[in-house]
Amino acid sequence: MDSRKINLSEEKETLLITLLAKAMDSRTKNPILSDKKAEEILNMIDYDFEKINSFGNEIMVIRAKQLDTWLQEFIGKNPDATVLNLGCGLDTRITRINPPSIVQWFDVDFPEVIELRKSFFSNHEGYQMIPSSVTELEWLKKIPNNKRAMIIAEGLLEYLSEEAVKELLNRLTSHFPHGQIAFDIMNSFAIQSGKEKLEKTTGAVHKWMVDDIQDVDKLDPSLKRVTNLSVFKSKSIHNLPFKTRFLYSAMCLIPSFRNMMRLLLYKF
């Protein structure tokens, strides 16, 4: 197929940062995700990827791997689950997980993102792409709520206000009877450190920063925290080259660095 010219901006454009990270991982000697589909998509896109090739690719890949692991564990226990992948971008999680046919999987993102996504994915039985901002919430009415749900929000909530995060969580836990939700949070050190480069490169702005994990716990009383994991403590760190592992280990002695990005898993 012809190369797809990208005309996205702000937080929509950041989907290319995570796509690049996953594609580059597939080229390494010891890949963490082995995401060949991401590289395939990357090669079909007309975009200057060089300008976004300095956003901590390894960390984004480790984040994705940990979320994949939690999702696989959930599907293992609930093979007829409903899966929501919020702010999906061009993420290839559906192909990485390859869920049982009785899983109902929904990928949700802005209409222009889904339009781009349709160049590489097609709706089929058990899989549907939904074009909507996740905060508009009318889209949720399209999702059946008779099964346990696993909700993934990868690299998404940082772009929302705390009030919008609270409303989204409340609506999700009200819609589904039971399930889990997994997402990442960034502290003020991480957001302030990358603010200028992110805005200059894509125009995107991170709005929600979390320094005290209990602030997240209070957003929805029906959510019970299962795991709070620094991305630097994920098992996938061991796949990285020795020099990179050593650097991260040394920097993790500093709390503000260690908690730059945390992965949270809640049940409800």
PDB file of C-alpha atoms in Angstrom:
ATOM      1  CA  MET A   1       0.000   0.000   0.000  1.00  0.00           C
ATOM      2  CA  ASP A   2       1.054   3.596  -0.423  1.00  0.00           C
ATOM      3  CA  SER A   3       2.682   5.426   2.473  1.00  0.00           C
ATOM      4  CA  ARG A   4       0.173   7.212   4.675  1.00  0.00           C
ATOM      5  CA  LYS A   5       0.911  10.893   5.212  1.00  0.00           C
ATOM      6  CA  ILE A   6       0.316  11.864   8.828  1.00  0.00           C
ATOM      7  CA  ASN A   7      -1.658  14.997   9.643  1.00  0.00           C
ATOM      8  CA  LEU A   8      -2.097  14.674  13.389  1.00  0.00           C
ATOM      9  CA  SER A   9      -1.197  17.155  16.100  1.00  0.00           C
ATOM     10  CA  GLU A  10      -0.979  17.539  19.875  1.00  0.00           C
ATOM     11  CA  GLU A  11      -1.783  14.391  21.889  1.00  0.00           C
ATOM     12  CA  LYS A  12      -2.950  12.578  18.736  1.00  0.00           C
ATOM     13  CA  GLU A  13       0.523  12.898  17.232  1.00  0.00           C
ATOM     14  CA  THR A  14       2.105  11.267  20.294  1.00  0.00           C
ATOM     15  CA  LEU A  15       0.754   7.894  19.132  1.00  0.00           C
ATOM     16  CA  LEU A  16       3.723   7.895  16.749  1.00  0.00           C
ATOM     17  CA  ILE A  17       6.153   8.069  19.691  1.00  0.00           C
ATOM     18  CA  THR A  18       4.884   4.798  21.124  1.00  0.00           C
ATOM     19  CA  LEU A  19       4.649   3.195  17.668  1.00  0.00           C
ATOM     20  CA  LEU A  20       8.302   4.054  17.010  1.00  0.00           C
ATOM     21  CA  ALA A  21       9.377   2.682  20.396  1.00  0.00           C
ATOM     22  CA  LYS A  22       7.700  -0.668  19.740  1.00  0.00           C
ATOM     23  CA  ALA A  23       9.020  -0.900  16.185  1.00  0.00           C
ATOM     24  CA  MET A  24      12.580  -0.150  17.320  1.00  0.00           C
ATOM     25  CA  ASP A  25      12.305  -2.780  20.042  1.00  0.00           C
ATOM     26  CA  SER A  26      11.504  -5.405  17.409  1.00  0.00           C
ATOM     27  CA  ARG A  27      14.878  -4.666  15.770  1.00  0.00           C
ATOM     28  CA  THR A  28      16.949  -5.263  18.918  1.00  0.00           C
ATOM     29  CA  LYS A  29      18.892  -8.406  19.778  1.00  0.00           C
ATOM     30  CA  ASN A  30      16.651  -9.210  22.769  1.00  0.00           C
ATOM     31  CA  PRO A  31      13.275  -7.638  22.015  1.00  0.00           C
ATOM     32  CA  ILE A  32      10.802  -7.188  24.854  1.00  0.00           C
ATOM     33  CA  LEU A  33       7.617  -7.097  22.762  1.00  0.00           C
ATOM     34  CA  SER A  34       8.804  -8.586  19.445  1.00  0.00           C
ATOM     35  CA  ASP A  35       6.149  -6.404  17.838  1.00  0.00           C
ATOM     36  CA  LYS A  36       6.657  -7.027  14.133  1.00  0.00           C
ATOM     37  CA  LYS A  37       3.254  -5.539  13.350  1.00  0.00           C
ATOM     38  CA  ALA A  38       4.402  -2.191  14.790  1.00  0.00           C
ATOM     39  CA  GLU A  39       7.425  -2.191  12.489  1.00  0.00           C
ATOM     40  CA  GLU A  40       5.236  -3.144   9.537  1.00  0.00           C
ATOM     41  CA  ILE A  41       2.936  -0.169  10.232  1.00  0.00           C
ATOM     42  CA  LEU A  42       5.888   2.162  10.791  1.00  0.00           C
ATOM     43  CA  ASN A  43       7.250   1.310   7.350  1.00  0.00           C
ATOM     44  CA  MET A  44       3.923   2.314   5.753  1.00  0.00           C
ATOM     45  CA  ILE A  45       3.840   5.797   7.286  1.00  0.00           C
ATOM     46  CA  ASP A  46       5.233   8.986   5.773  1.00  0.00           C
ATOM     47  CA  TYR A  47       6.523  10.925   8.791  1.00  0.00           C
ATOM     48  CA  ASP A  48       9.787  12.355  10.114  1.00  0.00           C
ATOM     49  CA  PHE A  49      10.317   9.870  12.942  1.00  0.00           C
ATOM     50  CA  GLU A  50      13.759  11.302  13.695  1.00  0.00           C
ATOM     51  CA  LYS A  51      12.199  14.265  15.509  1.00  0.00           C
ATOM     52  CA  ILE A  52      10.550  11.990  18.100  1.00  0.00           C
ATOM     53  CA  ASN A  53      13.367   9.487  18.546  1.00  0.00           C
ATOM     54  CA  SER A  54      14.419  10.638  22.019  1.00  0.00           C
ATOM     55  CA  PHE A  55      11.468  10.086  24.330  1.00  0.00           C
ATOM     56  CA  GLY A  56      12.691   7.071  26.336  1.00  0.00           C
ATOM     57  CA  ASN A  57      11.781   4.253  23.965  1.00  0.00           C
ATOM     58  CA  GLU A  58      12.725   1.454  26.374  1.00  0.00           C
ATOM     59  CA  ILE A  59      10.409   2.738  29.096  1.00  0.00           C
ATOM     60  CA  MET A  60       7.417   2.842  26.738  1.00  0.00           C
ATOM     61  CA  VAL A  61       8.109  -0.717  25.613  1.00  0.00           C
ATOM     62  CA  ILE A  62       8.406  -1.958  29.207  1.00  0.00           C
ATOM     63  CA  ARG A  63       5.162  -0.168  30.072  1.00  0.00           C
ATOM     64  CA  ALA A  64       3.396  -1.918  27.187  1.00  0.00           C
ATOM     65  CA  LYS A  65       4.819  -5.312  28.158  1.00  0.00           C
ATOM     66  CA  GLN A  66       3.630  -4.992  31.751  1.00  0.00           C
ATOM     67  CA  LEU A  67       0.136  -3.982  30.648  1.00  0.00           C
ATOM     68  CA  ASP A  68       0.109  -6.907  28.207  1.00  0.00           C
ATOM     69  CA  THR A  69       1.065  -9.248  31.053  1.00  0.00           C
ATOM     70  CA  TRP A  70      -1.760  -8.049  33.297  1.00  0.00           C
ATOM     71  CA  LEU A  71      -4.209  -8.325  30.419  1.00  0.00           C
ATOM     72  CA  GLN A  72      -3.083 -11.865  29.564  1.00  0.00           C
ATOM     73  CA  GLU A  73      -3.478 -12.889  33.203  1.00  0.00           C
ATOM     74  CA  PHE A  74      -6.996 -11.418  33.288  1.00  0.00           C
ATOM     75  CA  ILE A  75      -8.073 -13.130  30.056  1.00  0.00           C
ATOM     76  CA  GLY A  76      -6.585 -16.384  31.357  1.00  0.00           C
ATOM     77  CA  LYS A  77      -9.040 -16.226  34.266  1.00  0.00           C
ATOM     78  CA  ASN A  78     -11.886 -14.647  32.260  1.00  0.00           C
ATOM     79  CA  PRO A  79     -11.711 -16.067  28.705  1.00  0.00           C
ATOM     80  CA  ASP A  80     -15.023 -14.429  27.736  1.00  0.00           C
ATOM     81  CA  ALA A  81     -14.009 -10.978  29.016  1.00  0.00           C
ATOM     82  CA  THR A  82     -14.696  -7.573  27.538  1.00  0.00           C
ATOM     83  CA  VAL A  83     -11.488  -5.637  26.785  1.00  0.00           C
ATOM     84  CA  LEU A  84     -11.331  -1.864  26.413  1.00  0.00           C
ATOM     85  CA  ASN A  85      -8.138  -0.360  25.016  1.00  0.00           C
ATOM     86  CA  LEU A  86      -8.574   3.385  25.577  1.00  0.00           C
ATOM     87  CA  GLY A  87      -6.603   5.887  23.528  1.00  0.00           C
ATOM     88  CA  CYS A  88      -5.442   2.981  21.367  1.00  0.00           C
ATOM     89  CA  GLY A  89      -3.593   5.027  18.731  1.00  0.00           C
ATOM     90  CA  LEU A  90      -1.839   2.594  16.396  1.00  0.00           C
ATOM     91  CA  ASP A  91      -1.179   0.142  19.202  1.00  0.00           C
ATOM     92  CA  THR A  92      -1.011  -3.490  18.057  1.00  0.00           C
ATOM     93  CA  ARG A  93      -2.036  -5.029  21.390  1.00  0.00           C
ATOM     94  CA  ILE A  94      -4.869  -6.992  19.754  1.00  0.00           C
ATOM     95  CA  THR A  95      -2.334  -8.865  17.609  1.00  0.00           C
ATOM     96  CA  ARG A  96       0.187  -9.284  20.437  1.00  0.00           C
ATOM     97  CA  ILE A  97      -2.401 -10.786  22.789  1.00  0.00           C
ATOM     98  CA  ASN A  98      -4.360 -12.702  20.117  1.00  0.00           C
ATOM     99  CA  PRO A  99      -7.284 -13.275  22.498  1.00  0.00           C
ATOM    100  CA  PRO A 100      -9.794 -16.145  22.377  1.00  0.00           C
ATOM    101  CA  SER A 101     -12.605 -15.608  19.864  1.00  0.00           C
ATOM    102  CA  ILE A 102     -15.177 -15.163  22.661  1.00  0.00           C
ATOM    103  CA  VAL A 103     -13.405 -12.049  23.971  1.00  0.00           C
ATOM    104  CA  GLN A 104     -15.140  -8.803  22.965  1.00  0.00           C
ATOM    105  CA  TRP A 105     -12.378  -6.240  22.291  1.00  0.00           C
ATOM    106  CA  PHE A 106     -12.928  -2.523  21.729  1.00  0.00           C
ATOM    107  CA  ASP A 107     -10.241  -0.023  20.684  1.00  0.00           C
ATOM    108  CA  VAL A 108     -11.261   3.600  21.338  1.00  0.00           C
ATOM    109  CA  ASP A 109      -9.660   6.823  20.091  1.00  0.00           C
ATOM    110  CA  PHE A 110     -10.373  10.132  18.354  1.00  0.00           C
ATOM    111  CA  PRO A 111     -12.230   9.807  15.006  1.00  0.00           C
ATOM    112  CA  GLU A 112      -9.208  10.974  12.987  1.00  0.00           C
ATOM    113  CA  VAL A 113      -6.996   8.432  14.778  1.00  0.00           C
ATOM    114  CA  ILE A 114      -9.425   5.588  14.099  1.00  0.00           C
ATOM    115  CA  GLU A 115      -9.625   6.696  10.454  1.00  0.00           C
ATOM    116  CA  LEU A 116      -5.834   6.284  10.247  1.00  0.00           C
ATOM    117  CA  ARG A 117      -6.002   3.019  12.172  1.00  0.00           C
ATOM    118  CA  LYS A 118      -8.411   1.584   9.611  1.00  0.00           C
ATOM    119  CA  SER A 119      -5.540   1.637   7.106  1.00  0.00           C
ATOM    120  CA  PHE A 120      -3.946  -1.163   9.141  1.00  0.00           C
ATOM    121  CA  PHE A 121      -6.769  -2.890  11.043  1.00  0.00           C
ATOM    122  CA  SER A 122     -10.332  -3.961  10.237  1.00  0.00           C
ATOM    123  CA  ASN A 123     -13.335  -4.521  12.448  1.00  0.00           C
ATOM    124  CA  HIS A 124     -14.274  -8.180  12.691  1.00  0.00           C
ATOM    125  CA  GLU A 125     -16.283 -10.445  14.969  1.00  0.00           C
ATOM    126  CA  GLY A 126     -15.031  -9.864  18.501  1.00  0.00           C
ATOM    127  CA  TYR A 127     -13.100  -6.699  17.574  1.00  0.00           C
ATOM    128  CA  GLN A 128     -14.442  -3.194  17.025  1.00  0.00           C
ATOM    129  CA  MET A 129     -12.809   0.233  16.696  1.00  0.00           C
ATOM    130  CA  ILE A 130     -14.825   3.096  18.168  1.00  0.00           C
ATOM    131  CA  PRO A 131     -14.164   6.660  16.922  1.00  0.00           C
ATOM    132  CA  SER A 132     -14.589   8.996  19.893  1.00  0.00           C
ATOM    133  CA  SER A 133     -12.707  11.040  22.432  1.00  0.00           C
ATOM    134  CA  VAL A 134     -12.642   8.873  25.547  1.00  0.00           C
ATOM    135  CA  THR A 135     -13.940  11.804  27.616  1.00  0.00           C
ATOM    136  CA  GLU A 136     -17.186  12.246  25.656  1.00  0.00           C
ATOM    137  CA  LEU A 137     -18.424   8.973  27.169  1.00  0.00           C
ATOM    138  CA  GLU A 138     -21.409   8.508  24.842  1.00  0.00           C
ATOM    139  CA  TRP A 139     -19.326   5.774  23.222  1.00  0.00           C
ATOM    140  CA  LEU A 140     -19.604   3.717  26.415  1.00  0.00           C
ATOM    141  CA  LYS A 141     -23.271   3.016  25.623  1.00  0.00           C
ATOM    142  CA  LYS A 142     -22.060   0.901  22.680  1.00  0.00           C
ATOM    143  CA  ILE A 143     -20.172  -1.468  24.972  1.00  0.00           C
ATOM    144  CA  PRO A 144     -22.046  -4.468  26.429  1.00  0.00           C
ATOM    145  CA  ASN A 145     -21.768  -4.593  30.217  1.00  0.00           C
ATOM    146  CA  ASN A 146     -22.717  -8.175  30.943  1.00  0.00           C
ATOM    147  CA  LYS A 147     -19.147  -9.510  31.284  1.00  0.00           C
ATOM    148  CA  ARG A 148     -16.113  -8.807  33.420  1.00  0.00           C
ATOM    149  CA  ALA A 149     -14.030  -6.080  31.823  1.00  0.00           C
ATOM    150  CA  MET A 150     -10.326  -5.361  31.554  1.00  0.00           C
ATOM    151  CA  ILE A 151      -9.644  -1.721  30.765  1.00  0.00           C
ATOM    152  CA  ILE A 152      -6.235  -0.530  29.561  1.00  0.00           C
ATOM    153  CA  ALA A 153      -5.262   3.140  29.324  1.00  0.00           C
ATOM    154  CA  GLU A 154      -1.664   3.293  28.104  1.00  0.00           C
ATOM    155  CA  GLY A 155      -0.077   6.739  27.885  1.00  0.00           C
ATOM    156  CA  LEU A 156      -3.501   8.370  27.994  1.00  0.00           C
ATOM    157  CA  LEU A 157      -4.562   9.747  31.358  1.00  0.00           C
ATOM    158  CA  GLU A 158      -1.609  12.143  31.635  1.00  0.00           C
ATOM    159  CA  TYR A 159      -3.233  14.203  28.873  1.00  0.00           C
ATOM    160  CA  LEU A 160      -6.487  14.616  30.826  1.00  0.00           C
ATOM    161  CA  SER A 161      -7.282  16.890  33.753  1.00  0.00           C
ATOM    162  CA  GLU A 162      -7.693  15.212  37.137  1.00  0.00           C
ATOM    163  CA  GLU A 163     -11.421  15.986  37.008  1.00  0.00           C
ATOM    164  CA  ALA A 164     -11.708  14.305  33.600  1.00  0.00           C
ATOM    165  CA  VAL A 165      -9.808  11.259  34.897  1.00  0.00           C
ATOM    166  CA  LYS A 166     -12.152  11.060  37.874  1.00  0.00           C
ATOM    167  CA  GLU A 167     -15.263  11.260  35.678  1.00  0.00           C
ATOM    168  CA  LEU A 168     -13.910   8.638  33.277  1.00  0.00           C
ATOM    169  CA  LEU A 169     -13.092   6.200  36.087  1.00  0.00           C
ATOM    170  CA  ASN A 170     -16.485   6.752  37.730  1.00  0.00           C
ATOM    171  CA  ARG A 171     -18.355   6.101  34.480  1.00  0.00           C
ATOM    172  CA  LEU A 172     -16.323   2.974  33.723  1.00  0.00           C
ATOM    173  CA  THR A 173     -16.829   1.407  37.142  1.00  0.00           C
ATOM    174  CA  SER A 174     -20.541   2.273  37.016  1.00  0.00           C
ATOM    175  CA  HIS A 175     -20.949   0.724  33.568  1.00  0.00           C
ATOM    176  CA  PHE A 176     -19.343  -2.649  34.247  1.00  0.00           C
ATOM    177  CA  PRO A 177     -20.312  -4.964  37.118  1.00  0.00           C
ATOM    178  CA  HIS A 178     -16.755  -6.126  37.847  1.00  0.00           C
ATOM    179  CA  GLY A 179     -13.307  -5.978  36.331  1.00  0.00           C
ATOM    180  CA  GLN A 180      -9.866  -4.432  36.415  1.00  0.00           C
ATOM    181  CA  ILE A 181      -8.311  -1.260  35.074  1.00  0.00           C
ATOM    182  CA  ALA A 182      -4.618  -0.705  34.416  1.00  0.00           C
ATOM    183  CA  PHE A 183      -2.939   2.582  33.537  1.00  0.00           C
ATOM    184  CA  ASP A 184       0.251   4.592  33.966  1.00  0.00           C
ATOM    185  CA  ILE A 185       0.794   7.795  35.900  1.00  0.00           C
ATOM    186  CA  MET A 186       3.667  10.286  35.849  1.00  0.00           C
ATOM    187  CA  ASN A 187       4.985  12.426  38.682  1.00  0.00           C
ATOM    188  CA  SER A 188       5.634  16.163  38.550  1.00  0.00           C
ATOM    189  CA  PHE A 189       9.379  15.588  38.050  1.00  0.00           C
ATOM    190  CA  ALA A 190       8.741  13.537  34.898  1.00  0.00           C
ATOM    191  CA  ILE A 191       6.198  15.938  33.481  1.00  0.00           C
ATOM    192  CA  GLN A 192       8.237  19.058  34.139  1.00  0.00           C
ATOM    193  CA  SER A 193      11.381  17.393  32.736  1.00  0.00           C
ATOM    194  CA  GLY A 194       9.750  16.520  29.415  1.00  0.00           C
ATOM    195  CA  LYS A 195       7.271  19.382  29.128  1.00  0.00           C
ATOM    196  CA  GLU A 196       9.243  21.677  26.818  1.00  0.00           C
ATOM    197  CA  LYS A 197      10.389  18.946  24.423  1.00  0.00           C
ATOM    198  CA  LEU A 198       6.932  17.363  24.173  1.00  0.00           C
ATOM    199  CA  GLU A 199       5.209  20.674  23.484  1.00  0.00           C
ATOM    200  CA  LYS A 200       7.840  21.790  20.976  1.00  0.00           C
ATOM    201  CA  THR A 201       7.740  18.475  19.100  1.00  0.00           C
ATOM    202  CA  THR A 202       4.010  17.708  19.015  1.00  0.00           C
ATOM    203  CA  GLY A 203       2.196  20.567  20.756  1.00  0.00           C
ATOM    204  CA  ALA A 204       0.875  18.088  23.346  1.00  0.00           C
ATOM    205  CA  VAL A 205       0.653  18.979  27.033  1.00  0.00           C
ATOM    206  CA  HIS A 206       0.545  16.646  30.026  1.00  0.00           C
ATOM    207  CA  LYS A 207      -2.122  17.865  32.472  1.00  0.00           C
ATOM    208  CA  TRP A 208      -2.344  15.223  35.199  1.00  0.00           C
ATOM    209  CA  MET A 209       0.637  14.632  37.449  1.00  0.00           C
ATOM    210  CA  VAL A 210       0.641  12.366  40.509  1.00  0.00           C
ATOM    211  CA  ASP A 211       3.147  12.568  43.341  1.00  0.00           C
ATOM    212  CA  ASP A 212       1.014  10.895  46.023  1.00  0.00           C
ATOM    213  CA  ILE A 213      -0.503   7.561  44.985  1.00  0.00           C
ATOM    214  CA  GLN A 214      -3.326   7.978  47.480  1.00  0.00           C
ATOM    215  CA  ASP A 215      -4.637  10.876  45.391  1.00  0.00           C
ATOM    216  CA  VAL A 216      -5.448   8.297  42.705  1.00  0.00           C
ATOM    217  CA  ASP A 217      -7.065   5.918  45.203  1.00  0.00           C
ATOM    218  CA  LYS A 218      -9.501   8.661  46.216  1.00  0.00           C
ATOM    219  CA  LEU A 219     -10.804   9.299  42.696  1.00  0.00           C
ATOM    220  CA  ASP A 220     -13.213   6.355  42.784  1.00  0.00           C
ATOM    221  CA  PRO A 221     -14.203   4.545  46.010  1.00  0.00           C
ATOM    222  CA  SER A 222     -15.125   1.381  44.115  1.00  0.00           C
ATOM    223  CA  LEU A 223     -11.537   0.946  42.908  1.00  0.00           C
ATOM    224  CA  LYS A 224      -9.242  -1.208  45.058  1.00  0.00           C
ATOM    225  CA  ARG A 225      -5.551  -0.964  44.240  1.00  0.00           C
ATOM    226  CA  VAL A 226      -3.906  -4.298  43.435  1.00  0.00           C
ATOM    227  CA  THR A 227      -0.471  -3.161  42.266  1.00  0.00           C
ATOM    228  CA  ASN A 228       1.652  -0.006  42.268  1.00  0.00           C
ATOM    229  CA  LEU A 229       4.752  -0.716  40.217  1.00  0.00           C
ATOM    230  CA  SER A 230       7.536   1.632  39.166  1.00  0.00           C
ATOM    231  CA  VAL A 231       8.186   0.976  35.488  1.00  0.00           C
ATOM    232  CA  PHE A 232      11.876   0.678  36.419  1.00  0.00           C
ATOM    233  CA  LYS A 233      11.026  -2.273  38.685  1.00  0.00           C
ATOM    234  CA  SER A 234       9.257  -4.281  35.997  1.00  0.00           C
ATOM    235  CA  LYS A 235      10.810  -7.670  35.199  1.00  0.00           C
ATOM    236  CA  SER A 236      11.259  -6.629  31.564  1.00  0.00           C
ATOM    237  CA  ILE A 237      14.080  -4.299  32.622  1.00  0.00           C
ATOM    238  CA  HIS A 238      16.287  -7.419  32.602  1.00  0.00           C
ATOM    239  CA  ASN A 239      15.957  -7.611  28.811  1.00  0.00           C
ATOM    240  CA  LEU A 240      17.728  -4.293  28.354  1.00  0.00           C
ATOM    241  CA  PRO A 241      21.476  -4.034  27.627  1.00  0.00           C
ATOM    242  CA  PHE A 242      23.687  -4.073  30.732  1.00  0.00           C
ATOM    243  CA  LYS A 243      24.711  -0.416  30.454  1.00  0.00           C
ATOM    244  CA  THR A 244      21.087   0.724  30.269  1.00  0.00           C
ATOM    245  CA  ARG A 245      20.100  -1.490  33.228  1.00  0.00           C
ATOM    246  CA  PHE A 246      23.014  -0.158  35.269  1.00  0.00           C
ATOM    247  CA  LEU A 247      22.088   3.449  34.491  1.00  0.00           C
ATOM    248  CA  TYR A 248      18.462   2.908  35.488  1.00  0.00           C
ATOM    249  CA  SER A 249      19.462   1.085  38.672  1.00  0.00           C
ATOM    250  CA  ALA A 250      21.701   3.963  39.714  1.00  0.00           C
ATOM    251  CA  MET A 251      19.100   6.602  38.922  1.00  0.00           C
ATOM    252  CA  CYS A 252      16.407   4.633  40.791  1.00  0.00           C
ATOM    253  CA  LEU A 253      18.217   5.468  44.019  1.00  0.00           C
ATOM    254  CA  ILE A 254      16.627   8.904  43.585  1.00  0.00           C
ATOM    255  CA  PRO A 255      12.903   8.682  44.536  1.00  0.00           C
ATOM    256  CA  SER A 256      11.771  11.366  42.080  1.00  0.00           C
ATOM    257  CA  PHE A 257      13.360   9.398  39.230  1.00  0.00           C
ATOM    258  CA  ARG A 258      12.187   5.999  40.492  1.00  0.00           C
ATOM    259  CA  ASN A 259       8.599   7.237  40.553  1.00  0.00           C
ATOM    260  CA  MET A 260       8.689   9.094  37.230  1.00  0.00           C
ATOM    261  CA  MET A 261       6.284   6.567  35.791  1.00  0.00           C
ATOM    262  CA  ARG A 262       4.253   4.072  37.771  1.00  0.00           C
ATOM    263  CA  LEU A 263       1.923   1.370  36.532  1.00  0.00           C
ATOM    264  CA  LEU A 264      -1.257   0.904  38.533  1.00  0.00           C
ATOM    265  CA  LEU A 265      -3.643  -2.034  38.532  1.00  0.00           C
ATOM    266  CA  TYR A 266      -7.041  -1.711  40.231  1.00  0.00           C
ATOM    267  CA  LYS A 267      -9.971  -4.076  40.610  1.00  0.00           C
ATOM    268  CA  PHE A 268     -13.607  -3.127  41.032  1.00  0.00           C
TER     269      PHE A 268
END
